[in-house]
């Protein structure tokens, strides 16, 4: 019954963008994955479990491809434990399945790593939970060689982004009535004393001088410029 309801939502969403967005506004992802998290350990094995899991992630992947604001969809899925469900759902070992849940788990981790992690909303949520995920989900992922490869790649990328975000490049607005963001430098000056220079790449970070901009580029900004553009560039007006 659960998978039938989800498939109905997918079918109607496929034929009408208005219906698709209407379901999103009514938090369909939150309701589906909240229910799935409760049902996952309770649903009897075999086909019913597999179909419920497969249809839920099929709907999520559909929305990530078609929704007007897929980042918000992915954020809501994370908040309702889609990552935990994805890691825990595939049985380990040579188990015969009607649906290949291993592939679905891998697809979710790749979506996370390569498409959505750079967005500010996703990265903020990830920063708060990465250590807990590593402790609880890492040992589970390690039991399957292929899943472990995808999990390891995702965790390495997460920690690289978290390090870039929390390191020297701390961004803030100069004042409440000025637009733009700047990199707090350590040359002894104040932001009011300089005409700030904006990075042409990310258009997010500003510097007090050519020297500070050059030093920042060679020390770390060349590694984080694209990440900053994706993660916080949309916040700059």
PDB file of C-alpha atoms in Angstrom:
ATOM      1  CA  UNK A   1       0.000   0.000   0.000  1.00  0.00           C
ATOM      2  CA  UNK A   2       2.818   2.414   0.890  1.00  0.00           C
ATOM      3  CA  UNK A   3       4.637   1.985  -2.422  1.00  0.00           C
ATOM      4  CA  UNK A   4       1.321   2.210  -4.306  1.00  0.00           C
ATOM      5  CA  UNK A   5       0.626   5.632  -2.761  1.00  0.00           C
ATOM      6  CA  UNK A   6       4.105   6.877  -3.625  1.00  0.00           C
ATOM      7  CA  UNK A   7       3.794   5.618  -7.198  1.00  0.00           C
ATOM      8  CA  UNK A   8       0.488   7.461  -7.495  1.00  0.00           C
ATOM      9  CA  UNK A   9       2.213  10.682  -6.426  1.00  0.00           C
ATOM     10  CA  UNK A  10       4.976  10.058  -8.970  1.00  0.00           C
ATOM     11  CA  UNK A  11       2.469   9.382 -11.732  1.00  0.00           C
ATOM     12  CA  UNK A  12       0.402  12.497 -11.157  1.00  0.00           C
ATOM     13  CA  UNK A  13       3.523  14.634 -10.693  1.00  0.00           C
ATOM     14  CA  UNK A  14       4.910  13.411 -14.001  1.00  0.00           C
ATOM     15  CA  UNK A  15       1.890  14.682 -15.917  1.00  0.00           C
ATOM     16  CA  UNK A  16       1.508  18.066 -14.232  1.00  0.00           C
ATOM     17  CA  UNK A  17       4.146  20.502 -13.017  1.00  0.00           C
ATOM     18  CA  UNK A  18       1.498  22.277 -10.936  1.00  0.00           C
ATOM     19  CA  UNK A  19       0.626  19.051  -9.126  1.00  0.00           C
ATOM     20  CA  UNK A  20       4.312  18.229  -8.689  1.00  0.00           C
ATOM     21  CA  UNK A  21       5.040  21.584  -7.066  1.00  0.00           C
ATOM     22  CA  UNK A  22       1.828  21.344  -5.052  1.00  0.00           C
ATOM     23  CA  UNK A  23       2.998  18.078  -3.500  1.00  0.00           C
ATOM     24  CA  UNK A  24       6.351  19.707  -2.695  1.00  0.00           C
ATOM     25  CA  UNK A  25       4.668  22.666  -1.007  1.00  0.00           C
ATOM     26  CA  UNK A  26       2.697  20.190   1.099  1.00  0.00           C
ATOM     27  CA  UNK A  27       5.984  18.583   2.188  1.00  0.00           C
ATOM     28  CA  UNK A  28       5.485  15.263   0.430  1.00  0.00           C
ATOM     29  CA  UNK A  29       9.159  14.335   0.854  1.00  0.00           C
ATOM     30  CA  UNK A  30       9.021  14.982   4.593  1.00  0.00           C
ATOM     31  CA  UNK A  31       5.891  12.876   5.029  1.00  0.00           C
ATOM     32  CA  UNK A  32       7.153  10.004   2.867  1.00  0.00           C
ATOM     33  CA  UNK A  33      10.596   9.713   4.448  1.00  0.00           C
ATOM     34  CA  UNK A  34       9.312  10.247   7.988  1.00  0.00           C
ATOM     35  CA  UNK A  35       6.918   7.343   7.461  1.00  0.00           C
ATOM     36  CA  UNK A  36       9.602   5.290   5.740  1.00  0.00           C
ATOM     37  CA  UNK A  37      11.974   5.729   8.651  1.00  0.00           C
ATOM     38  CA  UNK A  38       9.370   4.267  10.987  1.00  0.00           C
ATOM     39  CA  UNK A  39       8.374   1.490   8.618  1.00  0.00           C
ATOM     40  CA  UNK A  40      11.854   0.477   7.485  1.00  0.00           C
ATOM     41  CA  UNK A  41      12.641  -1.834  10.429  1.00  0.00           C
ATOM     42  CA  UNK A  42       9.012  -3.006  10.709  1.00  0.00           C
ATOM     43  CA  UNK A  43       7.946  -3.839   7.165  1.00  0.00           C
ATOM     44  CA  UNK A  44       8.151  -7.585   6.585  1.00  0.00           C
ATOM     45  CA  UNK A  45      11.053  -8.540   4.316  1.00  0.00           C
ATOM     46  CA  UNK A  46      11.098  -9.453   0.674  1.00  0.00           C
ATOM     47  CA  UNK A  47       9.301  -7.446  -1.964  1.00  0.00           C
ATOM     48  CA  UNK A  48       7.219  -5.108   0.205  1.00  0.00           C
ATOM     49  CA  UNK A  49      10.267  -3.614   1.883  1.00  0.00           C
ATOM     50  CA  UNK A  50      12.180  -3.266  -1.348  1.00  0.00           C
ATOM     51  CA  UNK A  51       9.269  -1.684  -3.204  1.00  0.00           C
ATOM     52  CA  UNK A  52       8.608   0.840  -0.437  1.00  0.00           C
ATOM     53  CA  UNK A  53      12.255   1.892  -0.322  1.00  0.00           C
ATOM     54  CA  UNK A  54      12.673   1.916  -4.102  1.00  0.00           C
ATOM     55  CA  UNK A  55       9.531   3.946  -4.807  1.00  0.00           C
ATOM     56  CA  UNK A  56      10.421   6.549  -2.164  1.00  0.00           C
ATOM     57  CA  UNK A  57      13.877   7.155  -3.607  1.00  0.00           C
ATOM     58  CA  UNK A  58      12.499   7.034  -7.140  1.00  0.00           C
ATOM     59  CA  UNK A  59      10.230   9.927  -6.175  1.00  0.00           C
ATOM     60  CA  UNK A  60      13.119  11.824  -4.585  1.00  0.00           C
ATOM     61  CA  UNK A  61      15.339  11.378  -7.656  1.00  0.00           C
ATOM     62  CA  UNK A  62      12.455  12.461  -9.890  1.00  0.00           C
ATOM     63  CA  UNK A  63      12.082  15.686  -7.916  1.00  0.00           C
ATOM     64  CA  UNK A  64      15.815  16.357  -7.964  1.00  0.00           C
ATOM     65  CA  UNK A  65      15.624  16.284 -11.758  1.00  0.00           C
ATOM     66  CA  UNK A  66      12.309  18.146 -12.228  1.00  0.00           C
ATOM     67  CA  UNK A  67      11.520  20.339  -9.218  1.00  0.00           C
ATOM     68  CA  UNK A  68      11.704  24.115  -9.503  1.00  0.00           C
ATOM     69  CA  UNK A  69      13.971  24.276  -6.429  1.00  0.00           C
ATOM     70  CA  UNK A  70      15.687  20.877  -6.098  1.00  0.00           C
ATOM     71  CA  UNK A  71      18.070  22.083  -3.369  1.00  0.00           C
ATOM     72  CA  UNK A  72      15.124  22.628  -1.022  1.00  0.00           C
ATOM     73  CA  UNK A  73      13.841  19.152  -1.863  1.00  0.00           C
ATOM     74  CA  UNK A  74      17.204  17.600  -1.042  1.00  0.00           C
ATOM     75  CA  UNK A  75      17.451  19.607   2.174  1.00  0.00           C
ATOM     76  CA  UNK A  76      14.056  18.370   3.310  1.00  0.00           C
ATOM     77  CA  UNK A  77      15.073  14.788   2.489  1.00  0.00           C
ATOM     78  CA  UNK A  78      18.215  15.131   4.605  1.00  0.00           C
ATOM     79  CA  UNK A  79      16.227  16.570   7.508  1.00  0.00           C
ATOM     80  CA  UNK A  80      13.951  13.535   7.409  1.00  0.00           C
ATOM     81  CA  UNK A  81      16.882  11.089   7.549  1.00  0.00           C
ATOM     82  CA  UNK A  82      17.105  10.093   3.884  1.00  0.00           C
ATOM     83  CA  UNK A  83      20.859   9.563   4.232  1.00  0.00           C
ATOM     84  CA  UNK A  84      20.454   7.199   7.178  1.00  0.00           C
ATOM     85  CA  UNK A  85      17.751   5.281   5.325  1.00  0.00           C
ATOM     86  CA  UNK A  86      19.888   5.041   2.175  1.00  0.00           C
ATOM     87  CA  UNK A  87      22.884   3.612   4.021  1.00  0.00           C
ATOM     88  CA  UNK A  88      20.864   1.150   6.069  1.00  0.00           C
ATOM     89  CA  UNK A  89      18.463  -0.084   3.405  1.00  0.00           C
ATOM     90  CA  UNK A  90      20.622  -2.409   1.303  1.00  0.00           C
ATOM     91  CA  UNK A  91      21.218  -5.885   2.765  1.00  0.00           C
ATOM     92  CA  UNK A  92      24.811  -7.038   2.810  1.00  0.00           C
ATOM     93  CA  UNK A  93      26.012 -10.216   1.209  1.00  0.00           C
ATOM     94  CA  UNK A  94      24.578 -12.262  -1.689  1.00  0.00           C
ATOM     95  CA  UNK A  95      20.887 -11.563  -1.046  1.00  0.00           C
ATOM     96  CA  UNK A  96      18.406 -11.933  -3.888  1.00  0.00           C
ATOM     97  CA  UNK A  97      16.333  -8.778  -4.296  1.00  0.00           C
ATOM     98  CA  UNK A  98      13.500  -7.751  -6.581  1.00  0.00           C
ATOM     99  CA  UNK A  99      15.003  -4.249  -6.689  1.00  0.00           C
ATOM    100  CA  UNK A 100      18.719  -3.457  -6.517  1.00  0.00           C
ATOM    101  CA  UNK A 101      18.821  -1.314  -3.387  1.00  0.00           C
ATOM    102  CA  UNK A 102      22.615  -1.145  -3.544  1.00  0.00           C
ATOM    103  CA  UNK A 103      22.416   0.961  -6.690  1.00  0.00           C
ATOM    104  CA  UNK A 104      19.856   3.263  -5.106  1.00  0.00           C
ATOM    105  CA  UNK A 105      22.090   3.816  -2.066  1.00  0.00           C
ATOM    106  CA  UNK A 106      25.055   4.573  -4.308  1.00  0.00           C
ATOM    107  CA  UNK A 107      23.026   6.986  -6.441  1.00  0.00           C
ATOM    108  CA  UNK A 108      21.915   8.923  -3.364  1.00  0.00           C
ATOM    109  CA  UNK A 109      25.471   9.285  -2.057  1.00  0.00           C
ATOM    110  CA  UNK A 110      26.648  10.495  -5.469  1.00  0.00           C
ATOM    111  CA  UNK A 111      23.842  13.052  -5.691  1.00  0.00           C
ATOM    112  CA  UNK A 112      24.923  14.302  -2.284  1.00  0.00           C
ATOM    113  CA  UNK A 113      28.638  14.466  -3.065  1.00  0.00           C
ATOM    114  CA  UNK A 114      28.677  15.807  -6.595  1.00  0.00           C
ATOM    115  CA  UNK A 115      25.546  17.940  -6.936  1.00  0.00           C
ATOM    116  CA  UNK A 116      24.242  19.353  -3.658  1.00  0.00           C
ATOM    117  CA  UNK A 117      26.992  19.583  -1.061  1.00  0.00           C
ATOM    118  CA  UNK A 118      28.263  22.953  -2.306  1.00  0.00           C
ATOM    119  CA  UNK A 119      24.941  24.677  -1.632  1.00  0.00           C
ATOM    120  CA  UNK A 120      24.945  26.742   1.544  1.00  0.00           C
ATOM    121  CA  UNK A 121      21.776  25.223   2.983  1.00  0.00           C
ATOM    122  CA  UNK A 122      23.061  21.672   2.490  1.00  0.00           C
ATOM    123  CA  UNK A 123      26.577  22.431   3.689  1.00  0.00           C
ATOM    124  CA  UNK A 124      25.284  24.110   6.850  1.00  0.00           C
ATOM    125  CA  UNK A 125      23.185  21.066   7.727  1.00  0.00           C
ATOM    126  CA  UNK A 126      26.049  18.734   6.853  1.00  0.00           C
ATOM    127  CA  UNK A 127      28.534  20.576   9.094  1.00  0.00           C
ATOM    128  CA  UNK A 128      26.289  19.935  12.089  1.00  0.00           C
ATOM    129  CA  UNK A 129      25.874  16.213  11.464  1.00  0.00           C
ATOM    130  CA  UNK A 130      28.988  14.865   9.736  1.00  0.00           C
ATOM    131  CA  UNK A 131      30.658  13.613  12.938  1.00  0.00           C
ATOM    132  CA  UNK A 132      27.515  11.798  14.096  1.00  0.00           C
ATOM    133  CA  UNK A 133      27.069  10.255  10.646  1.00  0.00           C
ATOM    134  CA  UNK A 134      30.677   9.104  10.634  1.00  0.00           C
ATOM    135  CA  UNK A 135      30.223   7.355  13.982  1.00  0.00           C
ATOM    136  CA  UNK A 136      26.860   5.717  13.287  1.00  0.00           C
ATOM    137  CA  UNK A 137      26.728   5.180   9.520  1.00  0.00           C
ATOM    138  CA  UNK A 138      30.417   4.712   8.696  1.00  0.00           C
ATOM    139  CA  UNK A 139      30.647   1.250  10.302  1.00  0.00           C
ATOM    140  CA  UNK A 140      27.487   0.181   8.440  1.00  0.00           C
ATOM    141  CA  UNK A 141      28.813   1.367   5.078  1.00  0.00           C
ATOM    142  CA  UNK A 142      32.120  -0.399   5.713  1.00  0.00           C
ATOM    143  CA  UNK A 143      30.364  -3.788   5.536  1.00  0.00           C
ATOM    144  CA  UNK A 144      29.852  -3.440   1.773  1.00  0.00           C
ATOM    145  CA  UNK A 145      32.871  -2.757  -0.447  1.00  0.00           C
ATOM    146  CA  UNK A 146      31.084  -0.690  -3.087  1.00  0.00           C
ATOM    147  CA  UNK A 147      29.005   1.282  -0.598  1.00  0.00           C
ATOM    148  CA  UNK A 148      32.129   1.977   1.425  1.00  0.00           C
ATOM    149  CA  UNK A 149      33.875   3.483  -1.617  1.00  0.00           C
ATOM    150  CA  UNK A 150      30.985   5.886  -2.205  1.00  0.00           C
ATOM    151  CA  UNK A 151      30.677   6.674   1.499  1.00  0.00           C
ATOM    152  CA  UNK A 152      34.418   7.354   1.818  1.00  0.00           C
ATOM    153  CA  UNK A 153      34.396   9.664  -1.206  1.00  0.00           C
ATOM    154  CA  UNK A 154      31.416  11.542   0.200  1.00  0.00           C
ATOM    155  CA  UNK A 155      32.923  11.920   3.669  1.00  0.00           C
ATOM    156  CA  UNK A 156      36.280  13.114   2.299  1.00  0.00           C
ATOM    157  CA  UNK A 157      34.520  15.741   0.207  1.00  0.00           C
ATOM    158  CA  UNK A 158      32.349  16.830   3.126  1.00  0.00           C
ATOM    159  CA  UNK A 159      35.328  17.298   5.422  1.00  0.00           C
ATOM    160  CA  UNK A 160      37.233  19.228   2.749  1.00  0.00           C
ATOM    161  CA  UNK A 161      34.325  21.647   2.342  1.00  0.00           C
ATOM    162  CA  UNK A 162      33.819  21.936   6.086  1.00  0.00           C
ATOM    163  CA  UNK A 163      37.508  22.738   6.500  1.00  0.00           C
ATOM    164  CA  UNK A 164      37.348  25.429   3.826  1.00  0.00           C
ATOM    165  CA  UNK A 165      34.286  26.937   5.413  1.00  0.00           C
ATOM    166  CA  UNK A 166      35.510  26.987   8.993  1.00  0.00           C
ATOM    167  CA  UNK A 167      39.161  27.874   8.386  1.00  0.00           C
ATOM    168  CA  UNK A 168      40.740  31.215   7.686  1.00  0.00           C
ATOM    169  CA  UNK A 169      38.134  32.269   5.154  1.00  0.00           C
ATOM    170  CA  UNK A 170      35.545  33.623   7.595  1.00  0.00           C
ATOM    171  CA  UNK A 171      33.101  35.838   5.742  1.00  0.00           C
ATOM    172  CA  UNK A 172      30.893  38.577   7.178  1.00  0.00           C
ATOM    173  CA  UNK A 173      29.209  41.792   6.063  1.00  0.00           C
ATOM    174  CA  UNK A 174      31.231  45.000   6.633  1.00  0.00           C
ATOM    175  CA  UNK A 175      28.232  46.734   8.219  1.00  0.00           C
ATOM    176  CA  UNK A 176      24.476  46.557   8.388  1.00  0.00           C
ATOM    177  CA  UNK A 177      23.990  49.090   5.608  1.00  0.00           C
ATOM    178  CA  UNK A 178      26.646  47.903   3.138  1.00  0.00           C
ATOM    179  CA  UNK A 179      26.338  45.137   0.572  1.00  0.00           C
ATOM    180  CA  UNK A 180      29.031  42.581  -0.059  1.00  0.00           C
ATOM    181  CA  UNK A 181      31.184  40.251   1.952  1.00  0.00           C
ATOM    182  CA  UNK A 182      34.882  40.447   2.731  1.00  0.00           C
ATOM    183  CA  UNK A 183      37.721  38.305   3.962  1.00  0.00           C
ATOM    184  CA  UNK A 184      38.961  39.494   7.320  1.00  0.00           C
ATOM    185  CA  UNK A 185      42.652  40.076   6.761  1.00  0.00           C
ATOM    186  CA  UNK A 186      45.460  40.476   9.276  1.00  0.00           C
ATOM    187  CA  UNK A 187      47.401  43.436   7.881  1.00  0.00           C
ATOM    188  CA  UNK A 188      46.382  45.765  10.697  1.00  0.00           C
ATOM    189  CA  UNK A 189      43.960  47.960   8.792  1.00  0.00           C
ATOM    190  CA  UNK A 190      40.225  48.429   9.143  1.00  0.00           C
ATOM    191  CA  UNK A 191      37.598  47.954   6.464  1.00  0.00           C
ATOM    192  CA  UNK A 192      36.634  51.630   6.623  1.00  0.00           C
ATOM    193  CA  UNK A 193      40.208  52.668   5.733  1.00  0.00           C
ATOM    194  CA  UNK A 194      40.279  50.826   2.423  1.00  0.00           C
ATOM    195  CA  UNK A 195      38.328  50.554  -0.781  1.00  0.00           C
ATOM    196  CA  UNK A 196      37.702  46.811  -0.755  1.00  0.00           C
ATOM    197  CA  UNK A 197      38.720  44.785  -3.801  1.00  0.00           C
ATOM    198  CA  UNK A 198      36.329  42.027  -4.881  1.00  0.00           C
ATOM    199  CA  UNK A 199      37.462  38.632  -6.140  1.00  0.00           C
ATOM    200  CA  UNK A 200      36.432  38.455  -9.809  1.00  0.00           C
ATOM    201  CA  UNK A 201      35.967  34.678  -9.611  1.00  0.00           C
ATOM    202  CA  UNK A 202      33.604  34.060  -6.708  1.00  0.00           C
ATOM    203  CA  UNK A 203      32.479  37.722  -6.414  1.00  0.00           C
ATOM    204  CA  UNK A 204      32.026  36.978  -2.728  1.00  0.00           C
ATOM    205  CA  UNK A 205      35.314  37.702  -0.973  1.00  0.00           C
ATOM    206  CA  UNK A 206      36.741  41.223  -0.739  1.00  0.00           C
ATOM    207  CA  UNK A 207      40.263  42.307   0.189  1.00  0.00           C
ATOM    208  CA  UNK A 208      41.850  45.479   1.471  1.00  0.00           C
ATOM    209  CA  UNK A 209      44.735  45.453  -1.017  1.00  0.00           C
ATOM    210  CA  UNK A 210      46.289  43.688  -3.990  1.00  0.00           C
ATOM    211  CA  UNK A 211      48.882  42.200  -1.677  1.00  0.00           C
ATOM    212  CA  UNK A 212      46.303  40.597   0.617  1.00  0.00           C
ATOM    213  CA  UNK A 213      44.380  39.307  -2.398  1.00  0.00           C
ATOM    214  CA  UNK A 214      47.512  37.804  -3.953  1.00  0.00           C
ATOM    215  CA  UNK A 215      48.663  36.217  -0.691  1.00  0.00           C
ATOM    216  CA  UNK A 216      45.189  34.771  -0.087  1.00  0.00           C
ATOM    217  CA  UNK A 217      45.038  33.306  -3.580  1.00  0.00           C
ATOM    218  CA  UNK A 218      48.346  31.487  -3.303  1.00  0.00           C
ATOM    219  CA  UNK A 219      47.749  30.284   0.259  1.00  0.00           C
ATOM    220  CA  UNK A 220      44.194  28.959  -0.007  1.00  0.00           C
ATOM    221  CA  UNK A 221      41.630  30.952  -1.995  1.00  0.00           C
ATOM    222  CA  UNK A 222      42.498  29.266  -5.303  1.00  0.00           C
ATOM    223  CA  UNK A 223      41.202  26.060  -3.696  1.00  0.00           C
ATOM    224  CA  UNK A 224      38.012  27.538  -2.303  1.00  0.00           C
ATOM    225  CA  UNK A 225      36.991  30.135  -4.894  1.00  0.00           C
ATOM    226  CA  UNK A 226      34.542  27.899  -6.775  1.00  0.00           C
ATOM    227  CA  UNK A 227      33.166  26.433  -3.557  1.00  0.00           C
ATOM    228  CA  UNK A 228      32.465  29.894  -2.174  1.00  0.00           C
ATOM    229  CA  UNK A 229      30.788  30.994  -5.376  1.00  0.00           C
ATOM    230  CA  UNK A 230      28.409  28.039  -5.190  1.00  0.00           C
ATOM    231  CA  UNK A 231      27.944  27.996  -1.425  1.00  0.00           C
ATOM    232  CA  UNK A 232      27.391  31.646  -0.575  1.00  0.00           C
ATOM    233  CA  UNK A 233      27.475  33.524  -3.848  1.00  0.00           C
ATOM    234  CA  UNK A 234      23.681  33.341  -4.120  1.00  0.00           C
ATOM    235  CA  UNK A 235      23.430  35.215  -0.807  1.00  0.00           C
ATOM    236  CA  UNK A 236      25.154  38.321  -2.126  1.00  0.00           C
ATOM    237  CA  UNK A 237      22.844  41.003  -3.485  1.00  0.00           C
TER     238      UNK A 237
END
